[in-house]
Amino acid sequence: MKEFSWSARKNLSSFETPGHHESGGGRRLDLSIHRPISGHPIWDPKWECTERKAIRSVQLERLRWTVEYAYNRVPVYRSKMRSAGVMPSDIRCLEDVALLPFTTKCDFRDNYPFGMFAIPPKELVRIHSSSGTTGKPTVVGYTRKDLDTWVELVARMVSAAGVRQEDVAQISFGYGMFTGGFGLHYGLERVGATVVPVSSGNTDRQLMFMADFGSSVFVSTPSYAAHIAEEAKKRGLIIGKDIKLRWGLFGAEPWTEGMRRRIQCELGLSATDNYGMSELCGPGFSGECEVGKDGMHISEDLFLWEVLDPVTGKPVLEGEVGELVATPLWKEALPVLRYRTRDLTAVTTQPCICGRTTARMCRVKGRTDDMLIIRGVNVFPTQIEHILMETEGTSPHYLLVVTREAALDTLEVWVEISEKHFVESRSRLSKMTELQASLVKKIHSVLGVSVKVKLVEPQTLERSQGKAKRVLDKRNLE
Ligand code: ADP
Ligand code: ZN
């Protein structure tokens, strides 16, 4: 599934993995691939390589604990469960999770700041909040034990991504209320890496430390990694000589395989995707293994996942795309039942070549609320990114501008051309027109929607220090 891409396929509904056949063609899986590949240690084999049946029984035990705990301690859950006519004792098997009401971001906002907590605020040892991408931030908190479990989750994830004790890990996620910086920090410390907590921004300093400390791990959003790559080039830093990165741990925003290829090539590292969100604890919910790079392993002993049709709320078939709904099975300060992440993904339980037996979720296509509807056609920014990254002459910096002209929604794709293409087009202007026309054509043929493409000079679009802003919706401003 290396080349799995949401946008390249007309049929977006399947998660294709080697050995997984949609037709259920009956081919038996080669169980010998369960063996961990030598040289790629697994942080916690007890939980990462458990038989699936054993995982499910642990999940049930912990789900029952979580539901009872939430019911007894959090009035919001008690009243929601009563309205749904369900009691903790009704949870007898894992499928009974479907009886429980969902939790949404609105529940957090309505009970701001501490109304969802199961313990008095004075018993918390840390508070974080979401980055507030889509409105008022939501507040989350941790007990000492919660923090310890979170650290273990991140330790598993960074180990799977390739990080070892001898690594020097530079963290460019923001430190502060955002869970990214601190989350990665303690997980990387636990595996024994040397942590360099630069935090976000200040690209000059990032590059100086990267070179001087010999950083081998870079933690950031994929868009910031793309920015770092271009800034390194501008300063004449040589990859492999001045910059010696080996592993890139990227997450916090949607990105594509094409973006991965470019970042890997430009920074000379192996890039993996990882996913999390504050309401579920922060980073650590899932992460790719560096061996397979074939979906993000979910720590299933600690989270119960469901993939549901976002409209009907009913489960989709395994491997099909739907909204991820997750229930943490361990949280003391802030138990959360069936959290609707609004993120679209697919999950497979097929074994991975790395030896882990945990289910894997594929790249997040986007949030349900990121979807643009352009003249009736649903468009996710990642679909456009995929096309841009597959086209020579573009850079990884783009912005989707949506306007309304004469009651018609119009999508304009602004993309920076690469330095090389820019220089070449100076002597042959038709190169620019060709690129523009080819992008318009490709986007139309893949998405079935006509867009305008505006090629802009290198270095003209705003760079983000954290999560990239890919859409400028001017319809709301007019
Ligand atoms: P906010 O909801 O305010 O952005 P968070 O900072 O907790 O709060 O971010 C969580 C969200 O970030 C997820 O719901 C998801 O949309 C996005 N996200 C995190 N990791 C990834 C990833 N690897 N790929 C795509 N999106 C991601
Ligand atoms: Zn794996």
PDB file of C-alpha atoms in Angstrom, residues 183-394:
ATOM      1  CA  GLY A 183       3.686  14.966  24.097  1.00  0.00           C
ATOM      2  CA  LEU A 184       6.627  14.184  21.825  1.00  0.00           C
ATOM      3  CA  HIS A 185       9.100  15.552  24.340  1.00  0.00           C
ATOM      4  CA  TYR A 186       8.439  13.055  27.103  1.00  0.00           C
ATOM      5  CA  GLY A 187       7.954  10.093  24.779  1.00  0.00           C
ATOM      6  CA  LEU A 188      11.296  10.774  23.101  1.00  0.00           C
ATOM      7  CA  GLU A 189      12.970  11.168  26.477  1.00  0.00           C
ATOM      8  CA  ARG A 190      11.552   7.841  27.569  1.00  0.00           C
ATOM      9  CA  VAL A 191      13.221   6.001  24.695  1.00  0.00           C
ATOM     10  CA  GLY A 192      16.428   7.695  25.754  1.00  0.00           C
ATOM     11  CA  ALA A 193      16.877  10.064  22.806  1.00  0.00           C
ATOM     12  CA  THR A 194      18.589  13.400  23.398  1.00  0.00           C
ATOM     13  CA  VAL A 195      15.752  15.882  23.167  1.00  0.00           C
ATOM     14  CA  VAL A 196      16.280  19.353  21.703  1.00  0.00           C
ATOM     15  CA  PRO A 197      13.131  21.303  22.596  1.00  0.00           C
ATOM     16  CA  VAL A 198      13.462  24.178  20.126  1.00  0.00           C
ATOM     17  CA  SER A 199       9.677  24.599  19.889  1.00  0.00           C
ATOM     18  CA  SER A 200       8.077  26.153  16.836  1.00  0.00           C
ATOM     19  CA  GLY A 201       9.313  28.997  14.660  1.00  0.00           C
ATOM     20  CA  ASN A 202      12.649  30.747  14.362  1.00  0.00           C
ATOM     21  CA  THR A 203      13.851  28.857  11.345  1.00  0.00           C
ATOM     22  CA  ASP A 204      17.381  30.284  11.555  1.00  0.00           C
ATOM     23  CA  ARG A 205      17.835  28.863  15.016  1.00  0.00           C
ATOM     24  CA  GLN A 206      16.237  25.568  14.007  1.00  0.00           C
ATOM     25  CA  LEU A 207      18.768  25.130  11.214  1.00  0.00           C
ATOM     26  CA  MET A 208      21.703  26.262  13.307  1.00  0.00           C
ATOM     27  CA  PHE A 209      20.945  23.708  16.046  1.00  0.00           C
ATOM     28  CA  MET A 210      20.120  21.051  13.508  1.00  0.00           C
ATOM     29  CA  ALA A 211      23.563  21.407  11.997  1.00  0.00           C
ATOM     30  CA  ASP A 212      25.542  22.054  15.191  1.00  0.00           C
ATOM     31  CA  PHE A 213      23.926  19.340  17.317  1.00  0.00           C
ATOM     32  CA  GLY A 214      23.754  16.833  14.490  1.00  0.00           C
ATOM     33  CA  SER A 215      20.018  16.342  15.012  1.00  0.00           C
ATOM     34  CA  SER A 216      18.963  12.986  13.614  1.00  0.00           C
ATOM     35  CA  VAL A 217      15.224  13.252  14.306  1.00  0.00           C
ATOM     36  CA  PHE A 218      12.973  16.106  13.276  1.00  0.00           C
ATOM     37  CA  VAL A 219       9.488  16.472  14.741  1.00  0.00           C
ATOM     38  CA  SER A 220       7.153  18.949  13.083  1.00  0.00           C
ATOM     39  CA  THR A 221       4.133  19.366  10.881  1.00  0.00           C
ATOM     40  CA  PRO A 222       4.792  18.174   7.319  1.00  0.00           C
ATOM     41  CA  SER A 223       4.253  21.705   6.007  1.00  0.00           C
ATOM     42  CA  TYR A 224       6.919  23.081   8.330  1.00  0.00           C
ATOM     43  CA  ALA A 225       9.303  20.296   7.272  1.00  0.00           C
ATOM     44  CA  ALA A 226       8.805  21.365   3.649  1.00  0.00           C
ATOM     45  CA  HIS A 227       9.613  24.916   4.700  1.00  0.00           C
ATOM     46  CA  ILE A 228      12.740  23.865   6.618  1.00  0.00           C
ATOM     47  CA  ALA A 229      13.926  21.993   3.530  1.00  0.00           C
ATOM     48  CA  GLU A 230      13.701  25.077   1.326  1.00  0.00           C
ATOM     49  CA  GLU A 231      15.332  27.281   3.954  1.00  0.00           C
ATOM     50  CA  ALA A 232      18.219  24.832   4.348  1.00  0.00           C
ATOM     51  CA  LYS A 233      18.757  24.938   0.606  1.00  0.00           C
ATOM     52  CA  LYS A 234      18.650  28.738   0.564  1.00  0.00           C
ATOM     53  CA  ARG A 235      21.421  28.834   3.143  1.00  0.00           C
ATOM     54  CA  GLY A 236      23.555  26.422   1.153  1.00  0.00           C
ATOM     55  CA  LEU A 237      23.368  23.701   3.814  1.00  0.00           C
ATOM     56  CA  ILE A 238      24.230  20.332   2.357  1.00  0.00           C
ATOM     57  CA  ILE A 239      21.942  17.421   3.184  1.00  0.00           C
ATOM     58  CA  GLY A 240      23.963  14.494   4.503  1.00  0.00           C
ATOM     59  CA  LYS A 241      26.898  16.730   5.382  1.00  0.00           C
ATOM     60  CA  ASP A 242      25.610  19.749   7.306  1.00  0.00           C
ATOM     61  CA  ILE A 243      22.162  18.317   7.996  1.00  0.00           C
ATOM     62  CA  LYS A 244      22.220  14.736   9.160  1.00  0.00           C
ATOM     63  CA  LEU A 245      18.571  13.962   9.780  1.00  0.00           C
ATOM     64  CA  ARG A 246      17.548  10.304   9.641  1.00  0.00           C
ATOM     65  CA  TRP A 247      13.967  10.244  10.848  1.00  0.00           C
ATOM     66  CA  GLY A 248      11.140  12.707  10.331  1.00  0.00           C
ATOM     67  CA  LEU A 249       8.122  12.354  12.601  1.00  0.00           C
ATOM     68  CA  PHE A 250       5.341  14.362  11.045  1.00  0.00           C
ATOM     69  CA  GLY A 251       1.729  14.851  12.013  1.00  0.00           C
ATOM     70  CA  ALA A 252      -0.920  17.248  13.308  1.00  0.00           C
ATOM     71  CA  GLU A 253      -2.278  18.015   9.808  1.00  0.00           C
ATOM     72  CA  PRO A 254      -3.303  16.102   6.703  1.00  0.00           C
ATOM     73  CA  TRP A 255      -0.625  15.403   4.091  1.00  0.00           C
ATOM     74  CA  THR A 256      -0.112  13.109   1.138  1.00  0.00           C
ATOM     75  CA  GLU A 257       2.258  10.426  -0.138  1.00  0.00           C
ATOM     76  CA  GLY A 258       3.533  12.917  -2.694  1.00  0.00           C
ATOM     77  CA  MET A 259       4.405  15.337   0.085  1.00  0.00           C
ATOM     78  CA  ARG A 260       6.161  12.509   1.944  1.00  0.00           C
ATOM     79  CA  ARG A 261       8.286  11.684  -1.114  1.00  0.00           C
ATOM     80  CA  ARG A 262       9.319  15.306  -1.534  1.00  0.00           C
ATOM     81  CA  ILE A 263      10.203  15.840   2.113  1.00  0.00           C
ATOM     82  CA  GLN A 264      12.147  12.568   2.258  1.00  0.00           C
ATOM     83  CA  CYS A 265      14.093  13.490  -0.809  1.00  0.00           C
ATOM     84  CA  GLU A 266      14.754  17.093   0.179  1.00  0.00           C
ATOM     85  CA  LEU A 267      15.750  16.407   3.783  1.00  0.00           C
ATOM     86  CA  GLY A 268      17.356  12.992   3.217  1.00  0.00           C
ATOM     87  CA  LEU A 269      15.307  11.297   5.936  1.00  0.00           C
ATOM     88  CA  SER A 270      12.714   8.613   6.412  1.00  0.00           C
ATOM     89  CA  ALA A 271       9.362  10.260   7.139  1.00  0.00           C
ATOM     90  CA  THR A 272       6.485   8.707   9.049  1.00  0.00           C
ATOM     91  CA  ASP A 273       3.004   9.943   9.795  1.00  0.00           C
ATOM     92  CA  ASN A 274       1.539  10.067  13.280  1.00  0.00           C
ATOM     93  CA  TYR A 275      -1.863  11.071  14.503  1.00  0.00           C
ATOM     94  CA  GLY A 276      -3.490  12.245  17.674  1.00  0.00           C
ATOM     95  CA  MET A 277      -5.698  14.902  19.158  1.00  0.00           C
ATOM     96  CA  SER A 278      -5.996  16.583  22.504  1.00  0.00           C
ATOM     97  CA  GLU A 279      -9.431  15.175  23.342  1.00  0.00           C
ATOM     98  CA  LEU A 280      -7.994  11.640  23.123  1.00  0.00           C
ATOM     99  CA  CYS A 281      -4.757  12.588  24.956  1.00  0.00           C
ATOM    100  CA  GLY A 282      -2.545  14.252  22.309  1.00  0.00           C
ATOM    101  CA  PRO A 283      -0.029  12.658  19.932  1.00  0.00           C
ATOM    102  CA  GLY A 284       0.293   8.897  20.435  1.00  0.00           C
ATOM    103  CA  PHE A 285      -3.070   7.596  19.304  1.00  0.00           C
ATOM    104  CA  SER A 286      -1.422   6.054  16.239  1.00  0.00           C
ATOM    105  CA  GLY A 287       1.792   6.178  14.255  1.00  0.00           C
ATOM    106  CA  GLU A 288       3.373   4.502  11.258  1.00  0.00           C
ATOM    107  CA  CYS A 289       6.155   1.987  11.577  1.00  0.00           C
ATOM    108  CA  GLU A 290       9.205   2.829   9.582  1.00  0.00           C
ATOM    109  CA  VAL A 291       9.424  -0.709   8.204  1.00  0.00           C
ATOM    110  CA  GLY A 292       5.994  -0.812   6.622  1.00  0.00           C
ATOM    111  CA  LYS A 293       4.970   2.855   6.239  1.00  0.00           C
ATOM    112  CA  ASP A 294       1.649   1.361   5.518  1.00  0.00           C
ATOM    113  CA  GLY A 295      -0.884   2.890   7.867  1.00  0.00           C
ATOM    114  CA  MET A 296      -0.603   4.119  11.441  1.00  0.00           C
ATOM    115  CA  HIS A 297      -0.633   1.474  14.191  1.00  0.00           C
ATOM    116  CA  ILE A 298      -3.293   2.188  16.788  1.00  0.00           C
ATOM    117  CA  SER A 299      -2.491   1.310  20.409  1.00  0.00           C
ATOM    118  CA  GLU A 300      -5.525  -0.885  20.753  1.00  0.00           C
ATOM    119  CA  ASP A 301      -4.963  -1.961  24.330  1.00  0.00           C
ATOM    120  CA  LEU A 302      -5.602   1.675  25.213  1.00  0.00           C
ATOM    121  CA  PHE A 303      -8.086   2.845  22.579  1.00  0.00           C
ATOM    122  CA  LEU A 304     -11.182   1.316  21.095  1.00  0.00           C
ATOM    123  CA  TRP A 305     -11.704   2.508  17.527  1.00  0.00           C
ATOM    124  CA  GLU A 306     -14.763   2.551  15.312  1.00  0.00           C
ATOM    125  CA  VAL A 307     -15.072   3.785  11.744  1.00  0.00           C
ATOM    126  CA  LEU A 308     -18.562   5.056  11.081  1.00  0.00           C
ATOM    127  CA  ASP A 309     -20.522   6.526   8.258  1.00  0.00           C
ATOM    128  CA  PRO A 310     -20.494  10.211   9.277  1.00  0.00           C
ATOM    129  CA  VAL A 311     -24.102  10.666   8.231  1.00  0.00           C
ATOM    130  CA  THR A 312     -25.819   7.545   9.561  1.00  0.00           C
ATOM    131  CA  GLY A 313     -23.428   6.879  12.447  1.00  0.00           C
ATOM    132  CA  LYS A 314     -23.387   3.190  11.439  1.00  0.00           C
ATOM    133  CA  PRO A 315     -20.120   1.216  11.093  1.00  0.00           C
ATOM    134  CA  VAL A 316     -18.604   0.906   7.627  1.00  0.00           C
ATOM    135  CA  LEU A 317     -16.977  -2.345   6.509  1.00  0.00           C
ATOM    136  CA  GLU A 318     -13.394  -2.934   7.553  1.00  0.00           C
ATOM    137  CA  GLY A 319     -11.051  -1.059   5.255  1.00  0.00           C
ATOM    138  CA  GLU A 320     -13.654   1.429   4.093  1.00  0.00           C
ATOM    139  CA  VAL A 321     -13.432   5.136   4.672  1.00  0.00           C
ATOM    140  CA  GLY A 322     -15.498   6.726   7.386  1.00  0.00           C
ATOM    141  CA  GLU A 323     -15.260   8.960  10.428  1.00  0.00           C
ATOM    142  CA  LEU A 324     -12.944   7.767  13.160  1.00  0.00           C
ATOM    143  CA  VAL A 325     -14.695   7.478  16.518  1.00  0.00           C
ATOM    144  CA  ALA A 326     -12.495   6.571  19.460  1.00  0.00           C
ATOM    145  CA  THR A 327     -12.874   5.665  23.111  1.00  0.00           C
ATOM    146  CA  PRO A 328      -9.761   5.863  25.305  1.00  0.00           C
ATOM    147  CA  LEU A 329      -9.750   2.939  27.734  1.00  0.00           C
ATOM    148  CA  TRP A 330      -7.432   4.274  30.393  1.00  0.00           C
ATOM    149  CA  LYS A 331      -8.066   7.891  31.251  1.00  0.00           C
ATOM    150  CA  GLU A 332      -8.581   8.931  34.858  1.00  0.00           C
ATOM    151  CA  ALA A 333      -8.853  12.707  34.623  1.00  0.00           C
ATOM    152  CA  LEU A 334     -10.907  12.921  31.454  1.00  0.00           C
ATOM    153  CA  PRO A 335     -12.696   9.769  30.352  1.00  0.00           C
ATOM    154  CA  VAL A 336     -14.166  10.182  26.879  1.00  0.00           C
ATOM    155  CA  LEU A 337     -16.809   7.912  25.395  1.00  0.00           C
ATOM    156  CA  ARG A 338     -17.065   7.490  21.618  1.00  0.00           C
ATOM    157  CA  TYR A 339     -15.385  10.707  20.588  1.00  0.00           C
ATOM    158  CA  ARG A 340     -16.346  11.825  17.105  1.00  0.00           C
ATOM    159  CA  THR A 341     -13.042  12.953  15.681  1.00  0.00           C
ATOM    160  CA  ARG A 342     -14.533  14.265  12.415  1.00  0.00           C
ATOM    161  CA  ASP A 343     -11.416  12.854  10.736  1.00  0.00           C
ATOM    162  CA  LEU A 344     -11.932  10.597   7.750  1.00  0.00           C
ATOM    163  CA  THR A 345      -9.844   7.465   7.544  1.00  0.00           C
ATOM    164  CA  ALA A 346     -10.036   3.681   7.055  1.00  0.00           C
ATOM    165  CA  VAL A 347      -8.762   0.999   9.410  1.00  0.00           C
ATOM    166  CA  THR A 348      -7.438  -2.472   8.662  1.00  0.00           C
ATOM    167  CA  THR A 349      -6.622  -5.293  11.072  1.00  0.00           C
ATOM    168  CA  GLN A 350      -4.437  -7.119   8.541  1.00  0.00           C
ATOM    169  CA  PRO A 351      -0.979  -7.898   9.960  1.00  0.00           C
ATOM    170  CA  CYS A 352       1.836  -5.521   9.141  1.00  0.00           C
ATOM    171  CA  ILE A 353       5.278  -6.639   7.986  1.00  0.00           C
ATOM    172  CA  CYS A 354       6.849  -5.052  11.074  1.00  0.00           C
ATOM    173  CA  GLY A 355       5.432  -7.754  13.349  1.00  0.00           C
ATOM    174  CA  ARG A 356       2.955  -5.568  15.191  1.00  0.00           C
ATOM    175  CA  THR A 357      -0.538  -6.994  15.305  1.00  0.00           C
ATOM    176  CA  THR A 358      -2.353  -3.762  16.038  1.00  0.00           C
ATOM    177  CA  ALA A 359      -4.870  -2.304  13.609  1.00  0.00           C
ATOM    178  CA  ARG A 360      -3.646   0.405  11.271  1.00  0.00           C
ATOM    179  CA  MET A 361      -5.429   3.520  10.076  1.00  0.00           C
ATOM    180  CA  CYS A 362      -4.523   5.064   6.758  1.00  0.00           C
ATOM    181  CA  ARG A 363      -3.678   8.663   6.108  1.00  0.00           C
ATOM    182  CA  VAL A 364      -6.343  11.053   7.265  1.00  0.00           C
ATOM    183  CA  LYS A 365      -8.037  12.432   4.206  1.00  0.00           C
ATOM    184  CA  GLY A 366      -9.200  15.497   6.100  1.00  0.00           C
ATOM    185  CA  ARG A 367     -11.786  16.536   8.595  1.00  0.00           C
ATOM    186  CA  THR A 368     -15.395  16.239   7.632  1.00  0.00           C
ATOM    187  CA  ASP A 369     -15.592  19.982   8.170  1.00  0.00           C
ATOM    188  CA  ASP A 370     -12.571  20.679   5.909  1.00  0.00           C
ATOM    189  CA  MET A 371     -14.444  19.471   2.898  1.00  0.00           C
ATOM    190  CA  LEU A 372     -15.141  22.130   0.312  1.00  0.00           C
ATOM    191  CA  ILE A 373     -18.233  21.815  -1.796  1.00  0.00           C
ATOM    192  CA  ILE A 374     -17.507  23.426  -5.120  1.00  0.00           C
ATOM    193  CA  ARG A 375     -20.533  23.529  -7.364  1.00  0.00           C
ATOM    194  CA  GLY A 376     -21.817  20.340  -5.815  1.00  0.00           C
ATOM    195  CA  VAL A 377     -18.500  18.491  -5.941  1.00  0.00           C
ATOM    196  CA  ASN A 378     -16.853  17.491  -2.660  1.00  0.00           C
ATOM    197  CA  VAL A 379     -13.210  18.455  -2.561  1.00  0.00           C
ATOM    198  CA  PHE A 380     -10.652  17.808   0.166  1.00  0.00           C
ATOM    199  CA  PRO A 381      -7.459  19.884   0.184  1.00  0.00           C
ATOM    200  CA  THR A 382      -5.425  16.639   0.266  1.00  0.00           C
ATOM    201  CA  GLN A 383      -6.877  15.633  -3.101  1.00  0.00           C
ATOM    202  CA  ILE A 384      -5.526  18.803  -4.654  1.00  0.00           C
ATOM    203  CA  GLU A 385      -2.227  18.391  -2.816  1.00  0.00           C
ATOM    204  CA  HIS A 386      -1.878  14.924  -4.277  1.00  0.00           C
ATOM    205  CA  ILE A 387      -2.164  16.252  -7.816  1.00  0.00           C
ATOM    206  CA  LEU A 388       0.217  19.142  -7.163  1.00  0.00           C
ATOM    207  CA  MET A 389       2.843  16.862  -5.654  1.00  0.00           C
ATOM    208  CA  GLU A 390       2.657  14.491  -8.621  1.00  0.00           C
ATOM    209  CA  THR A 391       3.361  17.342 -11.021  1.00  0.00           C
ATOM    210  CA  GLU A 392       6.863  18.467 -11.784  1.00  0.00           C
ATOM    211  CA  GLY A 393       7.521  22.195 -11.487  1.00  0.00           C
ATOM    212  CA  THR A 394       5.413  22.797  -8.369  1.00  0.00           C
TER     213      THR A 394
END
